[in-house]
Amino acid sequence: MKNILEINNVNKIYRNSVKALDNINLNIKEGEIFSLLGPNGAGKSTLINSICGVVNFNSGTIKINGFDNIKEYRKARQMTGIVPQELYLESFETVWKNVNYSRGLFGKPKNHKYVEDLLKLLSLWDKKNSKIKELSGGMKRRVLIAKALSHQPKLLFLDEPTASIDVELRKETWDIVRKLNKNGTTIFLTTHYIEEAEELSSRVAIINDGKIILVDETDKLIKKLGEKSIKIEIKDETLNFNQNIKNKYNLEVNNNMLTFKYNIKEDNINLTEMLNEIETNGYKIKDFITEQSSLEEIFIKLIKEDKKS
Amino acid sequence: MNYFGVKAILIHELDRFKRTLLQSLASPIITTSLYFIVFGTAIGSRIKEIDGINYGSYIVPGMIMLTILTQALSNASFAIYFQKFTSTIYEIHAAPLSSFEIILGFVGAAAIKSVIIGIIIIITAGFFVDIEIQHPILMIFFLILTSITFSLFGFIVGLYADGFEGLQIIPILVITPLTFLGGSFYSINMLPEFWQNISLLNPVLYLISGFRYSFYEVSDVSILTSIITIFTILIGCILFISYTFIKGYKIKD
């Protein structure tokens, strides 16, 4: 699949000498949902604002669908739509005027049919004549998405799309993101909610202190860095559990629960052998539960490692 | 050229004007009427004529200039500052618009509003006094060029302002005093020689004088000097704004 976004050696230093982006290199594939994860102040918003032309970056190149976003900014910017983190909207304008204004800014002639379909897709059609100040927070966020999509961009940037919103609205936003992606829009979202990245994206990147620490497929990342554990429930008490088995498999013993932790990338794990050994020593297995570390745990681990280095 | 982008900004800004139509139109009409009551009737009855022109008629060009300068400056500065204040300016930055197109949209809208207000004042004044326009093309030239120039000036003020207070400083503390002292309601020939010479340092005097010439063929300074002055201010604003955009100062981080 071709790259719709190519970022090479991008650096950004703010006037107060804060280095917000430190030699960023990143490619985004057409049609994917990509998540950029990072703690607050890591450089997520600066990166997408640099791509979309909202802030100037100091060095490096950014190409959108092959167009340089500085030298060919007109063509490049027509490819992108940006949904800011905050609800930046003109309160006294109607939804219809707001969306059409955005379409005009991006150099597109009026297209009532397209805007109508877009508002219907985002469940805003019945609110088209309402002023922004009359809308709920969720509706305002959808208006921002409608504005960002008003000029039919190929690549949509969502900056913390579910920050400070309730669970129901978060699920609703996720459904919209999936719907837009299904309709052919490439999605690039920034988030500090791991659950969001895990739920939506096929690939993730982790950014910290302006540096990309890691880029990988979400599933692979979990497999690569994820720790798995098996909790084995024994029928009887395990006060005098066999020390040989305990030491051999480095088991944690707690009442009648044995916990075995291992990394999924290790090949020399023989679970059958361990379970057989437990049974042949007279312990009856009642139940077992497997648990896998979430992206959140991986994320915390990586950030800690990055800070140490 | 992103024509649709410029048109979008123009329409968006003029919509704001329409939303506050009563305030936008009633304010210059009421202010003009009050000036005529105070200066035209109360004071004007004691000053019969200046340069052979009835006092009430004489002050019309100055009143128009006073309103245009403050309105153009306020409208343009508010328009760009409001977008910065609400952070909705992110969309202007993200759009495929050149600096020139952004200025064209904002300044164009502010200048159009100012010209409309100028015309309304002329019509309102017509109810109180007789107005002659000896050189209508010159009058339109001054009206439009002054509106554009001070809208550009307002755009700069809006870019550099760090608060709503900053927007008010230039119109209240600079433009209004310069306009009042620039011969809006009198001829500088009525002043002692020292103050005449001081008045000649005031650029607004040249704008009012040139505008008044287009009405009654009377002026405090030559029409050529007035034309050169307005062009000098315009070029100064263009150069300053170009420098600001090249540096990116106050526009993008």
Coordinates of C-alpha atoms in Angstrom, one line a residue:
Chain A
M1 CA 0.0 0.0 0.0
K2 CA 1.4 3.4 -0.9
N3 CA 2.4 6.0 1.7
I4 CA -0.1 8.9 1.9
L5 CA 2.2 10.7 4.4
E6 CA 6.0 10.8 4.5
I7 CA 7.7 12.7 7.3
N8 CA 11.5 12.9 7.1
N9 CA 13.9 14.4 9.7
V10 CA 11.4 16.9 11.0
N11 CA 12.5 19.2 13.8
K12 CA 10.6 21.9 15.6
I13 CA 11.9 24.3 18.3
Y14 CA 9.5 26.8 19.8
R15 CA 10.5 30.4 20.5
N16 CA 10.9 29.5 24.2
S17 CA 13.7 27.0 23.1
V18 CA 11.6 24.0 23.8
K19 CA 12.4 21.2 21.3
A20 CA 8.9 19.9 20.5
L21 CA 9.9 17.6 17.6
D22 CA 13.2 15.8 17.5
N23 CA 14.2 14.3 14.1
I24 CA 10.8 12.8 13.4
N25 CA 10.6 10.1 10.6
L26 CA 7.2 8.5 10.0
N27 CA 5.2 7.1 7.1
I28 CA 1.5 6.6 7.0
K29 CA -0.1 4.1 4.6
E30 CA -3.2 5.0 2.5
G31 CA -6.4 3.6 4.0
E32 CA -5.1 2.8 7.5
I33 CA -6.1 4.1 10.9
F34 CA -2.9 5.2 12.6
S35 CA -2.6 6.2 16.3
L36 CA 0.1 8.4 17.7
L37 CA 0.4 7.7 21.4
G38 CA 2.2 9.8 24.0
P39 CA 1.8 11.5 27.3
N40 CA 0.8 15.2 27.6
G41 CA 3.4 17.5 26.1
A42 CA 5.1 14.7 24.1
G43 CA 4.8 16.6 20.8
K44 CA 1.6 14.9 19.4
S45 CA -0.3 18.1 18.6
T46 CA 2.8 19.9 17.4
L47 CA 3.4 17.1 14.9
I48 CA 0.0 17.1 13.4
N49 CA -0.1 20.9 13.4
S50 CA 3.2 20.9 11.5
I51 CA 1.8 18.5 9.0
C52 CA -1.4 20.5 8.5
G53 CA 0.4 23.9 8.3
V54 CA -1.0 25.2 11.6
V55 CA 2.6 25.7 12.9
N56 CA 5.9 26.1 11.1
F57 CA 8.5 23.5 11.6
N58 CA 12.3 24.3 11.5
S59 CA 13.8 21.6 9.3
G60 CA 13.0 18.4 7.5
T61 CA 10.3 17.5 4.9
I62 CA 6.7 16.5 5.0
K63 CA 5.0 15.1 1.9
I64 CA 1.3 14.5 1.7
N65 CA 0.2 12.2 -1.2
G66 CA 3.6 13.1 -2.8
F67 CA 3.2 16.9 -2.4
D68 CA 5.6 18.9 -0.2
N69 CA 3.6 20.7 2.4
I70 CA 5.8 23.8 2.1
K71 CA 6.7 24.1 -1.6
E72 CA 3.4 22.7 -2.8
Y73 CA 1.2 23.7 0.1
R74 CA -1.9 24.3 -1.9
K75 CA -2.1 20.8 -3.2
A76 CA -0.8 19.2 0.0
R77 CA -3.3 21.0 2.2
Q78 CA -6.2 20.1 0.0
M79 CA -5.4 16.5 1.0
T80 CA -5.7 17.0 4.7
G81 CA -8.4 17.9 7.2
I82 CA -7.8 18.6 10.9
V83 CA -10.0 18.2 13.9
P84 CA -8.5 20.1 16.8
Q85 CA -8.5 18.9 20.4
E86 CA -10.6 21.8 21.7
L87 CA -14.0 22.9 20.4
Y88 CA -12.8 25.8 18.3
L89 CA -16.0 27.0 16.7
E90 CA -17.8 30.2 16.0
S91 CA -20.7 30.0 18.4
F92 CA -23.0 32.4 16.6
E93 CA -22.9 30.8 13.2
T94 CA -25.2 27.9 12.1
V95 CA -23.9 24.4 11.4
W96 CA -24.6 24.8 7.7
K97 CA -22.6 28.1 7.4
N98 CA -19.8 26.8 9.5
V99 CA -19.3 23.7 7.3
N100 CA -19.7 25.6 4.0
Y101 CA -17.2 28.3 5.2
S102 CA -14.6 25.5 5.8
R103 CA -15.3 24.1 2.3
G104 CA -14.8 27.5 0.8
L105 CA -11.5 28.1 2.7
F106 CA -10.1 25.0 1.1
G107 CA -10.9 26.3 -2.4
K108 CA -13.9 24.2 -3.2
P109 CA -17.0 25.5 -4.9
K110 CA -20.4 25.0 -3.2
N111 CA -21.7 21.5 -3.2
H112 CA -25.0 21.3 -1.3
K113 CA -25.4 17.6 -2.0
Y114 CA -22.0 16.6 -0.6
V115 CA -22.5 18.8 2.5
E116 CA -26.0 17.4 3.0
D117 CA -24.7 13.8 2.8
L118 CA -21.8 14.6 5.2
L119 CA -24.2 16.1 7.8
K120 CA -26.4 13.1 7.4
L121 CA -23.5 10.8 7.9
L122 CA -22.6 12.6 11.1
S123 CA -26.2 12.8 12.3
L124 CA -26.2 16.6 12.1
W125 CA -28.7 17.1 9.3
D126 CA -31.6 18.0 11.5
K127 CA -29.3 20.6 13.3
K128 CA -28.1 22.3 10.1
N129 CA -29.9 25.6 11.0
S130 CA -28.9 25.5 14.6
K131 CA -26.3 27.9 16.0
I132 CA -23.2 26.2 17.4
K133 CA -23.9 27.6 20.9
E134 CA -27.2 25.6 20.9
L135 CA -25.4 22.2 20.4
S136 CA -24.2 19.7 22.9
G137 CA -20.5 18.9 23.3
G138 CA -20.8 15.7 21.2
M139 CA -22.6 17.6 18.4
K140 CA -19.9 20.3 18.4
R141 CA -17.2 17.7 18.0
R142 CA -19.1 16.2 15.1
V143 CA -19.4 19.7 13.5
L144 CA -15.6 19.9 13.8
I145 CA -15.3 16.6 12.0
A146 CA -17.8 17.8 9.3
K147 CA -15.7 21.0 8.9
A148 CA -12.5 19.0 8.5
L149 CA -14.2 16.7 5.9
S150 CA -16.0 19.5 4.1
H151 CA -13.4 19.6 1.3
Q152 CA -13.2 15.9 0.8
P153 CA -9.7 15.3 2.2
K154 CA -7.9 12.0 1.8
L155 CA -6.2 12.2 5.2
L156 CA -8.0 13.2 8.4
F157 CA -6.2 14.2 11.5
L158 CA -8.0 13.9 14.8
D159 CA -6.2 15.5 17.7
E160 CA -7.3 13.7 20.9
P161 CA -10.8 13.1 19.5
T162 CA -12.2 11.7 22.8
A163 CA -10.3 13.8 25.3
S164 CA -12.6 14.9 28.2
I165 CA -15.7 13.2 26.9
D166 CA -17.9 10.6 28.5
V167 CA -17.7 6.8 27.6
E168 CA -20.9 6.9 25.5
L169 CA -19.6 9.7 23.4
R170 CA -16.3 8.1 23.1
K171 CA -17.9 4.9 21.6
E172 CA -19.9 7.1 19.3
T173 CA -16.7 8.9 18.1
W174 CA -15.0 5.5 17.5
D175 CA -18.0 4.4 15.4
I176 CA -17.7 7.6 13.3
V177 CA -13.9 7.1 12.8
R178 CA -14.5 3.5 11.6
K179 CA -17.3 4.7 9.3
L180 CA -15.1 7.4 7.8
N181 CA -12.2 4.9 7.3
K182 CA -14.6 2.4 5.7
N183 CA -15.5 5.2 3.2
G184 CA -11.9 5.5 2.2
T185 CA -10.4 8.2 4.5
T186 CA -7.0 7.6 6.0
I187 CA -7.1 8.4 9.7
F188 CA -4.3 9.7 11.8
L189 CA -5.2 10.2 15.4
T190 CA -3.3 11.3 18.5
T191 CA -4.4 10.0 21.8
H192 CA -3.2 9.3 25.3
Y193 CA -5.9 6.7 25.7
I194 CA -4.3 3.4 25.0
E195 CA -7.6 1.7 24.8
E196 CA -8.5 4.0 21.9
A197 CA -5.4 3.1 19.9
E198 CA -5.9 -0.6 20.6
E199 CA -9.6 -0.4 19.6
L200 CA -9.2 1.6 16.4
S201 CA -5.8 1.5 14.8
S202 CA -3.9 -1.0 12.8
R203 CA -0.6 0.7 13.6
V204 CA 0.7 2.8 16.4
A205 CA 3.6 5.0 17.1
I206 CA 4.8 6.1 20.5
I207 CA 6.2 9.6 21.0
N208 CA 7.9 11.0 24.0
D209 CA 9.8 14.2 24.5
G210 CA 9.4 14.9 20.8
K211 CA 11.0 11.6 19.7
I212 CA 9.3 8.7 18.1
I213 CA 10.3 5.7 20.3
L214 CA 8.6 3.0 18.3
V215 CA 6.3 2.4 15.3
D216 CA 4.6 -1.0 14.8
E217 CA 1.4 -2.8 14.0
T218 CA -0.8 -2.8 17.1
D219 CA -1.1 -6.6 17.4
K220 CA 2.5 -7.2 16.7
L221 CA 3.5 -4.6 19.3
I222 CA 1.4 -6.4 21.9
K223 CA 2.9 -9.7 20.9
K224 CA 6.4 -8.4 20.7
L225 CA 6.5 -6.6 24.0
G226 CA 3.5 -8.1 25.8
E227 CA 3.8 -10.2 28.8
K228 CA 1.3 -13.0 29.2
S229 CA 0.3 -14.7 32.4
I230 CA -1.6 -17.9 33.2
K231 CA -3.4 -18.2 36.5
I232 CA -4.0 -21.8 37.5
E233 CA -6.6 -22.5 40.1
I234 CA -5.8 -25.7 42.1
K235 CA -8.7 -27.6 43.8
D236 CA -6.9 -28.1 47.1
E237 CA -4.8 -25.9 49.3
T238 CA -1.3 -25.2 48.1
L239 CA 0.4 -24.4 51.4
N240 CA 3.1 -27.0 50.8
F241 CA 3.3 -26.7 47.1
N242 CA 6.1 -28.6 45.4
Q243 CA 9.2 -26.4 45.6
N244 CA 10.8 -28.1 42.6
I245 CA 7.9 -27.2 40.2
K246 CA 7.7 -23.7 41.8
N247 CA 11.3 -23.0 41.2
K248 CA 11.5 -24.7 37.8
Y249 CA 8.7 -22.5 36.3
N250 CA 9.2 -19.5 38.6
L251 CA 5.6 -19.7 39.8
E252 CA 3.9 -17.3 42.2
V253 CA 1.9 -19.2 44.7
N254 CA -1.0 -17.5 46.5
N255 CA -3.5 -19.7 48.4
N256 CA -4.8 -22.1 45.7
M257 CA -3.8 -19.9 42.8
L258 CA -0.6 -20.4 40.8
T259 CA 0.6 -17.6 38.5
F260 CA 2.9 -18.3 35.6
K261 CA 4.3 -15.3 33.8
Y262 CA 6.1 -15.5 30.4
N263 CA 6.8 -13.4 27.4
I264 CA 5.0 -14.4 24.2
K265 CA 8.1 -14.1 22.1
E266 CA 9.9 -16.8 24.1
D267 CA 9.9 -20.1 22.1
N268 CA 11.1 -22.4 24.8
I269 CA 7.9 -22.4 26.9
N270 CA 6.2 -25.8 27.2
L271 CA 2.9 -25.2 28.8
T272 CA 1.7 -28.8 28.4
E273 CA 4.8 -30.1 30.2
M274 CA 4.2 -27.7 33.1
L275 CA 0.5 -28.6 33.4
N276 CA 1.3 -32.3 33.2
E277 CA 3.9 -32.0 35.9
I278 CA 1.5 -30.2 38.2
E279 CA -1.1 -32.9 37.7
T280 CA 1.3 -35.9 38.1
N281 CA 2.3 -34.5 41.4
G282 CA -1.2 -34.9 42.7
Y283 CA -2.7 -31.4 42.2
K284 CA -6.1 -31.2 40.5
I285 CA -6.5 -28.2 38.2
K286 CA -9.9 -26.6 38.7
D287 CA -9.6 -23.7 36.3
F288 CA -7.2 -21.4 34.5
I289 CA -7.3 -17.8 33.2
T290 CA -4.9 -16.3 30.7
E291 CA -4.1 -12.6 30.8
Q292 CA -2.2 -10.5 28.3
S293 CA -0.6 -7.1 29.1
S294 CA -2.4 -4.2 27.4
L295 CA -1.0 -1.6 25.2
E296 CA -1.2 0.7 28.2
E297 CA 1.3 -1.4 30.2
I298 CA 3.6 -1.6 27.2
F299 CA 3.3 2.2 26.8
I300 CA 4.2 2.9 30.4
K301 CA 7.1 0.4 30.1
L302 CA 8.5 2.1 27.0
I303 CA 8.2 5.6 28.4
K304 CA 10.0 4.5 31.5
E305 CA 12.8 2.9 29.5
D306 CA 13.0 6.0 27.3
K307 CA 13.3 8.3 30.3
K308 CA 16.1 6.0 31.8
S309 CA 18.1 6.1 28.6
Chain B
M1 CA -5.3 32.0 -6.5
N2 CA -7.8 30.5 -4.1
Y3 CA -10.8 32.6 -5.1
F4 CA -13.3 30.4 -3.1
G5 CA -11.1 30.8 0.0
V6 CA -11.0 34.6 -0.3
K7 CA -14.7 34.7 -1.0
A8 CA -15.4 32.4 2.1
I9 CA -13.5 34.9 4.4
L10 CA -15.3 37.9 2.8
I11 CA -18.7 36.4 3.2
H12 CA -18.0 35.1 6.7
E13 CA -16.8 38.5 7.8
L14 CA -19.7 40.3 6.1
D15 CA -22.1 37.9 7.8
R16 CA -20.8 39.2 11.1
F17 CA -21.7 42.7 9.9
K18 CA -25.2 41.5 9.0
R19 CA -25.7 39.8 12.3
T20 CA -24.9 43.1 14.1
L21 CA -26.7 45.2 11.5
L22 CA -28.6 47.4 13.9
Q23 CA -25.4 48.2 15.8
S24 CA -23.4 48.6 12.6
L25 CA -25.8 51.0 10.9
A26 CA -27.5 52.7 13.8
S27 CA -24.3 53.7 15.4
P28 CA -23.0 55.9 12.5
I29 CA -26.4 57.3 11.9
I30 CA -27.0 58.3 15.5
T31 CA -23.4 59.6 15.9
T32 CA -23.7 61.7 12.7
S33 CA -27.0 63.1 13.8
L34 CA -25.5 64.0 17.2
Y35 CA -22.5 65.8 15.6
F36 CA -24.9 67.8 13.5
I37 CA -27.0 68.8 16.5
V38 CA -24.0 69.7 18.6
F39 CA -21.5 71.1 16.0
G40 CA -23.9 72.0 13.3
T41 CA -26.7 73.7 15.2
A42 CA -25.3 74.7 18.6
I43 CA -21.8 75.7 17.6
G44 CA -22.3 76.1 13.9
S45 CA -24.8 78.8 14.4
R46 CA -22.0 81.0 15.8
I47 CA -19.6 80.1 12.9
K48 CA -21.2 81.1 9.7
E49 CA -18.9 80.0 7.0
I50 CA -15.4 78.5 6.5
D51 CA -13.7 79.1 3.2
G52 CA -17.1 80.2 1.8
I53 CA -18.7 76.9 2.9
N54 CA -21.6 76.7 5.4
Y55 CA -20.2 75.2 8.6
G56 CA -22.6 72.3 8.7
S57 CA -21.6 71.3 5.2
Y58 CA -18.0 72.0 5.9
I59 CA -17.7 69.4 8.7
V60 CA -19.3 66.5 6.6
P61 CA -16.1 65.2 5.0
G62 CA -14.3 65.4 8.4
M63 CA -17.1 63.4 10.1
I64 CA -17.0 60.8 7.4
M65 CA -13.2 60.5 7.7
L66 CA -13.5 60.2 11.5
T67 CA -15.9 57.4 11.2
I68 CA -14.2 55.6 8.4
L69 CA -10.8 55.6 10.1
T70 CA -12.1 54.3 13.4
Q71 CA -14.5 51.8 11.8
A72 CA -12.0 50.4 9.3
L73 CA -9.4 50.0 12.0
S74 CA -11.8 48.5 14.5
N75 CA -13.5 46.1 12.1
A76 CA -10.3 44.7 10.7
S77 CA -8.5 44.4 14.0
F78 CA -11.5 42.8 15.7
A79 CA -12.0 40.3 12.8
I80 CA -8.5 38.9 13.0
Y81 CA -8.1 39.2 16.7
F82 CA -11.4 37.4 17.3
Q83 CA -10.2 34.4 15.3
K84 CA -7.0 34.4 17.3
F85 CA -9.0 34.8 20.6
T86 CA -11.3 31.9 19.8
S87 CA -8.5 29.9 18.2
T88 CA -10.6 29.3 15.1
I89 CA -7.7 30.8 13.2
Y90 CA -6.3 27.2 13.0
E91 CA -8.5 26.7 10.0
I92 CA -7.2 29.7 8.1
H93 CA -3.6 28.3 8.7
A94 CA -4.6 24.8 7.6
A95 CA -6.3 26.0 4.5
P96 CA -4.5 26.4 1.1
L97 CA -4.4 30.2 1.4
S98 CA -1.4 32.4 0.8
S99 CA -0.7 35.4 3.1
F100 CA -2.0 37.7 0.4
E101 CA -5.3 35.9 0.1
I102 CA -5.8 35.9 3.9
I103 CA -5.2 39.7 4.0
L104 CA -7.4 40.2 0.9
G105 CA -10.3 38.4 2.7
F106 CA -10.1 40.2 6.0
V107 CA -9.1 43.6 4.8
G108 CA -11.5 43.5 1.9
A109 CA -14.4 42.7 4.2
A110 CA -13.4 45.5 6.7
A111 CA -13.0 48.0 3.8
I112 CA -16.4 47.1 2.3
K113 CA -18.0 47.7 5.7
S114 CA -16.3 51.0 6.0
V115 CA -17.3 52.2 2.5
I116 CA -20.9 51.2 3.3
I117 CA -20.8 53.2 6.6
G118 CA -19.2 56.2 4.7
I119 CA -22.1 56.2 2.2
I120 CA -24.7 55.9 5.0
I121 CA -23.1 59.0 6.7
I122 CA -23.3 61.0 3.4
I123 CA -27.0 60.1 3.1
T124 CA -27.7 60.9 6.7
A125 CA -25.8 64.2 6.5
G126 CA -27.9 65.0 3.4
F127 CA -31.0 65.2 5.7
F128 CA -29.3 68.0 7.7
V129 CA -27.3 70.1 5.3
D130 CA -26.7 70.6 1.6
I131 CA -23.9 68.5 0.3
E132 CA -22.1 69.1 -3.0
I133 CA -19.6 66.6 -4.4
Q134 CA -17.5 68.5 -6.9
H135 CA -15.2 65.6 -7.8
P136 CA -17.2 62.4 -7.3
I137 CA -14.4 60.1 -8.7
L138 CA -11.8 61.7 -6.4
M139 CA -14.2 61.4 -3.5
I140 CA -14.7 57.6 -4.2
F141 CA -11.0 57.3 -4.6
F142 CA -10.3 58.7 -1.2
L143 CA -13.2 56.8 0.4
I144 CA -12.0 53.5 -0.9
L145 CA -8.3 54.0 -0.5
T146 CA -8.7 55.3 3.1
S147 CA -10.9 52.4 3.9
I148 CA -8.4 49.9 2.5
T149 CA -5.4 51.6 4.2
F150 CA -6.9 51.8 7.6
S151 CA -8.3 48.3 7.4
L152 CA -4.8 47.1 6.7
F153 CA -3.6 49.1 9.7
G154 CA -6.4 47.5 11.7
F155 CA -5.3 44.0 10.5
I156 CA -1.8 44.8 11.8
V157 CA -3.2 46.0 15.2
G158 CA -5.3 42.8 15.4
L159 CA -2.3 40.6 14.7
Y160 CA -0.2 42.2 17.4
A161 CA -2.9 42.8 20.0
D162 CA -2.5 40.6 23.1
G163 CA -5.9 41.4 24.5
F164 CA -9.2 43.3 23.7
E165 CA -7.7 46.3 25.5
G166 CA -4.9 46.3 22.9
L167 CA -7.5 46.6 20.1
Q168 CA -8.9 49.8 21.7
I169 CA -5.6 51.7 22.3
I170 CA -4.8 52.8 18.7
P171 CA -8.4 53.9 17.8
I172 CA -9.0 55.7 21.1
L173 CA -5.6 57.1 21.9
V174 CA -4.2 57.7 18.4
I175 CA -6.7 57.9 15.6
T176 CA -9.5 59.8 17.4
P177 CA -7.2 62.6 18.7
L178 CA -5.4 62.9 15.4
T179 CA -8.7 63.1 13.5
F180 CA -10.1 65.8 15.9
L181 CA -6.9 67.7 15.6
G182 CA -6.6 67.1 11.9
G183 CA -9.2 69.7 10.9
S184 CA -12.3 67.6 11.0
F185 CA -14.4 70.4 12.4
Y186 CA -12.3 73.4 11.5
S187 CA -9.7 74.7 9.1
I188 CA -6.2 74.9 10.4
N189 CA -6.1 78.4 9.0
M190 CA -8.2 79.3 12.0
L191 CA -5.3 78.3 14.3
P192 CA -2.3 80.4 15.4
E193 CA 0.7 79.9 13.2
F194 CA 2.6 77.7 15.7
W195 CA -0.4 75.3 16.0
Q196 CA -0.8 75.4 12.2
N197 CA 2.8 74.1 11.8
I198 CA 2.2 71.4 14.5
S199 CA -1.0 70.4 12.7
L200 CA 1.0 69.8 9.5
L201 CA 2.8 66.9 11.2
N202 CA -0.5 65.2 11.6
P203 CA -1.0 62.7 8.6
V204 CA -4.8 62.6 9.2
L205 CA -5.0 66.3 8.3
Y206 CA -3.9 65.5 4.7
L207 CA -6.6 62.8 4.4
I208 CA -9.4 65.0 5.7
S209 CA -8.1 67.9 3.6
G210 CA -8.0 65.9 0.4
F211 CA -11.4 64.4 1.0
R212 CA -12.9 67.8 1.7
Y213 CA -11.4 69.1 -1.6
S214 CA -13.3 66.4 -3.5
F215 CA -16.5 67.8 -2.0
Y216 CA -16.0 71.6 -2.0
E217 CA -12.7 72.3 -3.8
V218 CA -11.4 73.8 -0.6
S219 CA -8.4 72.3 1.4
D220 CA -5.8 73.1 4.0
V221 CA -3.0 71.5 2.0
S222 CA -2.6 70.7 -1.7
I223 CA -4.5 67.8 -3.1
L224 CA -1.3 66.2 -4.5
T225 CA 0.2 66.1 -0.9
S226 CA -3.0 64.4 0.3
I227 CA -2.8 61.8 -2.4
I228 CA 0.9 61.2 -1.7
T229 CA 0.1 60.9 2.0
I230 CA -2.6 58.2 1.6
F231 CA -0.3 56.2 -0.7
T232 CA 2.6 56.6 1.7
I233 CA 0.5 55.2 4.6
L234 CA -0.8 52.4 2.4
I235 CA 2.7 51.4 1.3
G236 CA 3.9 51.6 4.8
C237 CA 1.2 49.2 6.0
I238 CA 1.9 46.8 3.1
L239 CA 5.6 46.7 3.8
F240 CA 5.0 46.2 7.6
I241 CA 2.5 43.4 7.0
S242 CA 4.8 41.7 4.4
Y243 CA 7.6 41.8 7.0
T244 CA 5.3 40.3 9.6
F245 CA 4.2 37.5 7.3
I246 CA 7.7 36.7 6.2
K247 CA 8.9 36.5 9.8
G248 CA 5.7 34.6 10.7
Y249 CA 5.6 36.7 13.8
K250 CA 2.4 36.7 15.7
I251 CA 0.7 34.5 13.1
K252 CA 2.1 31.0 13.5
D253 CA 4.3 29.6 16.2

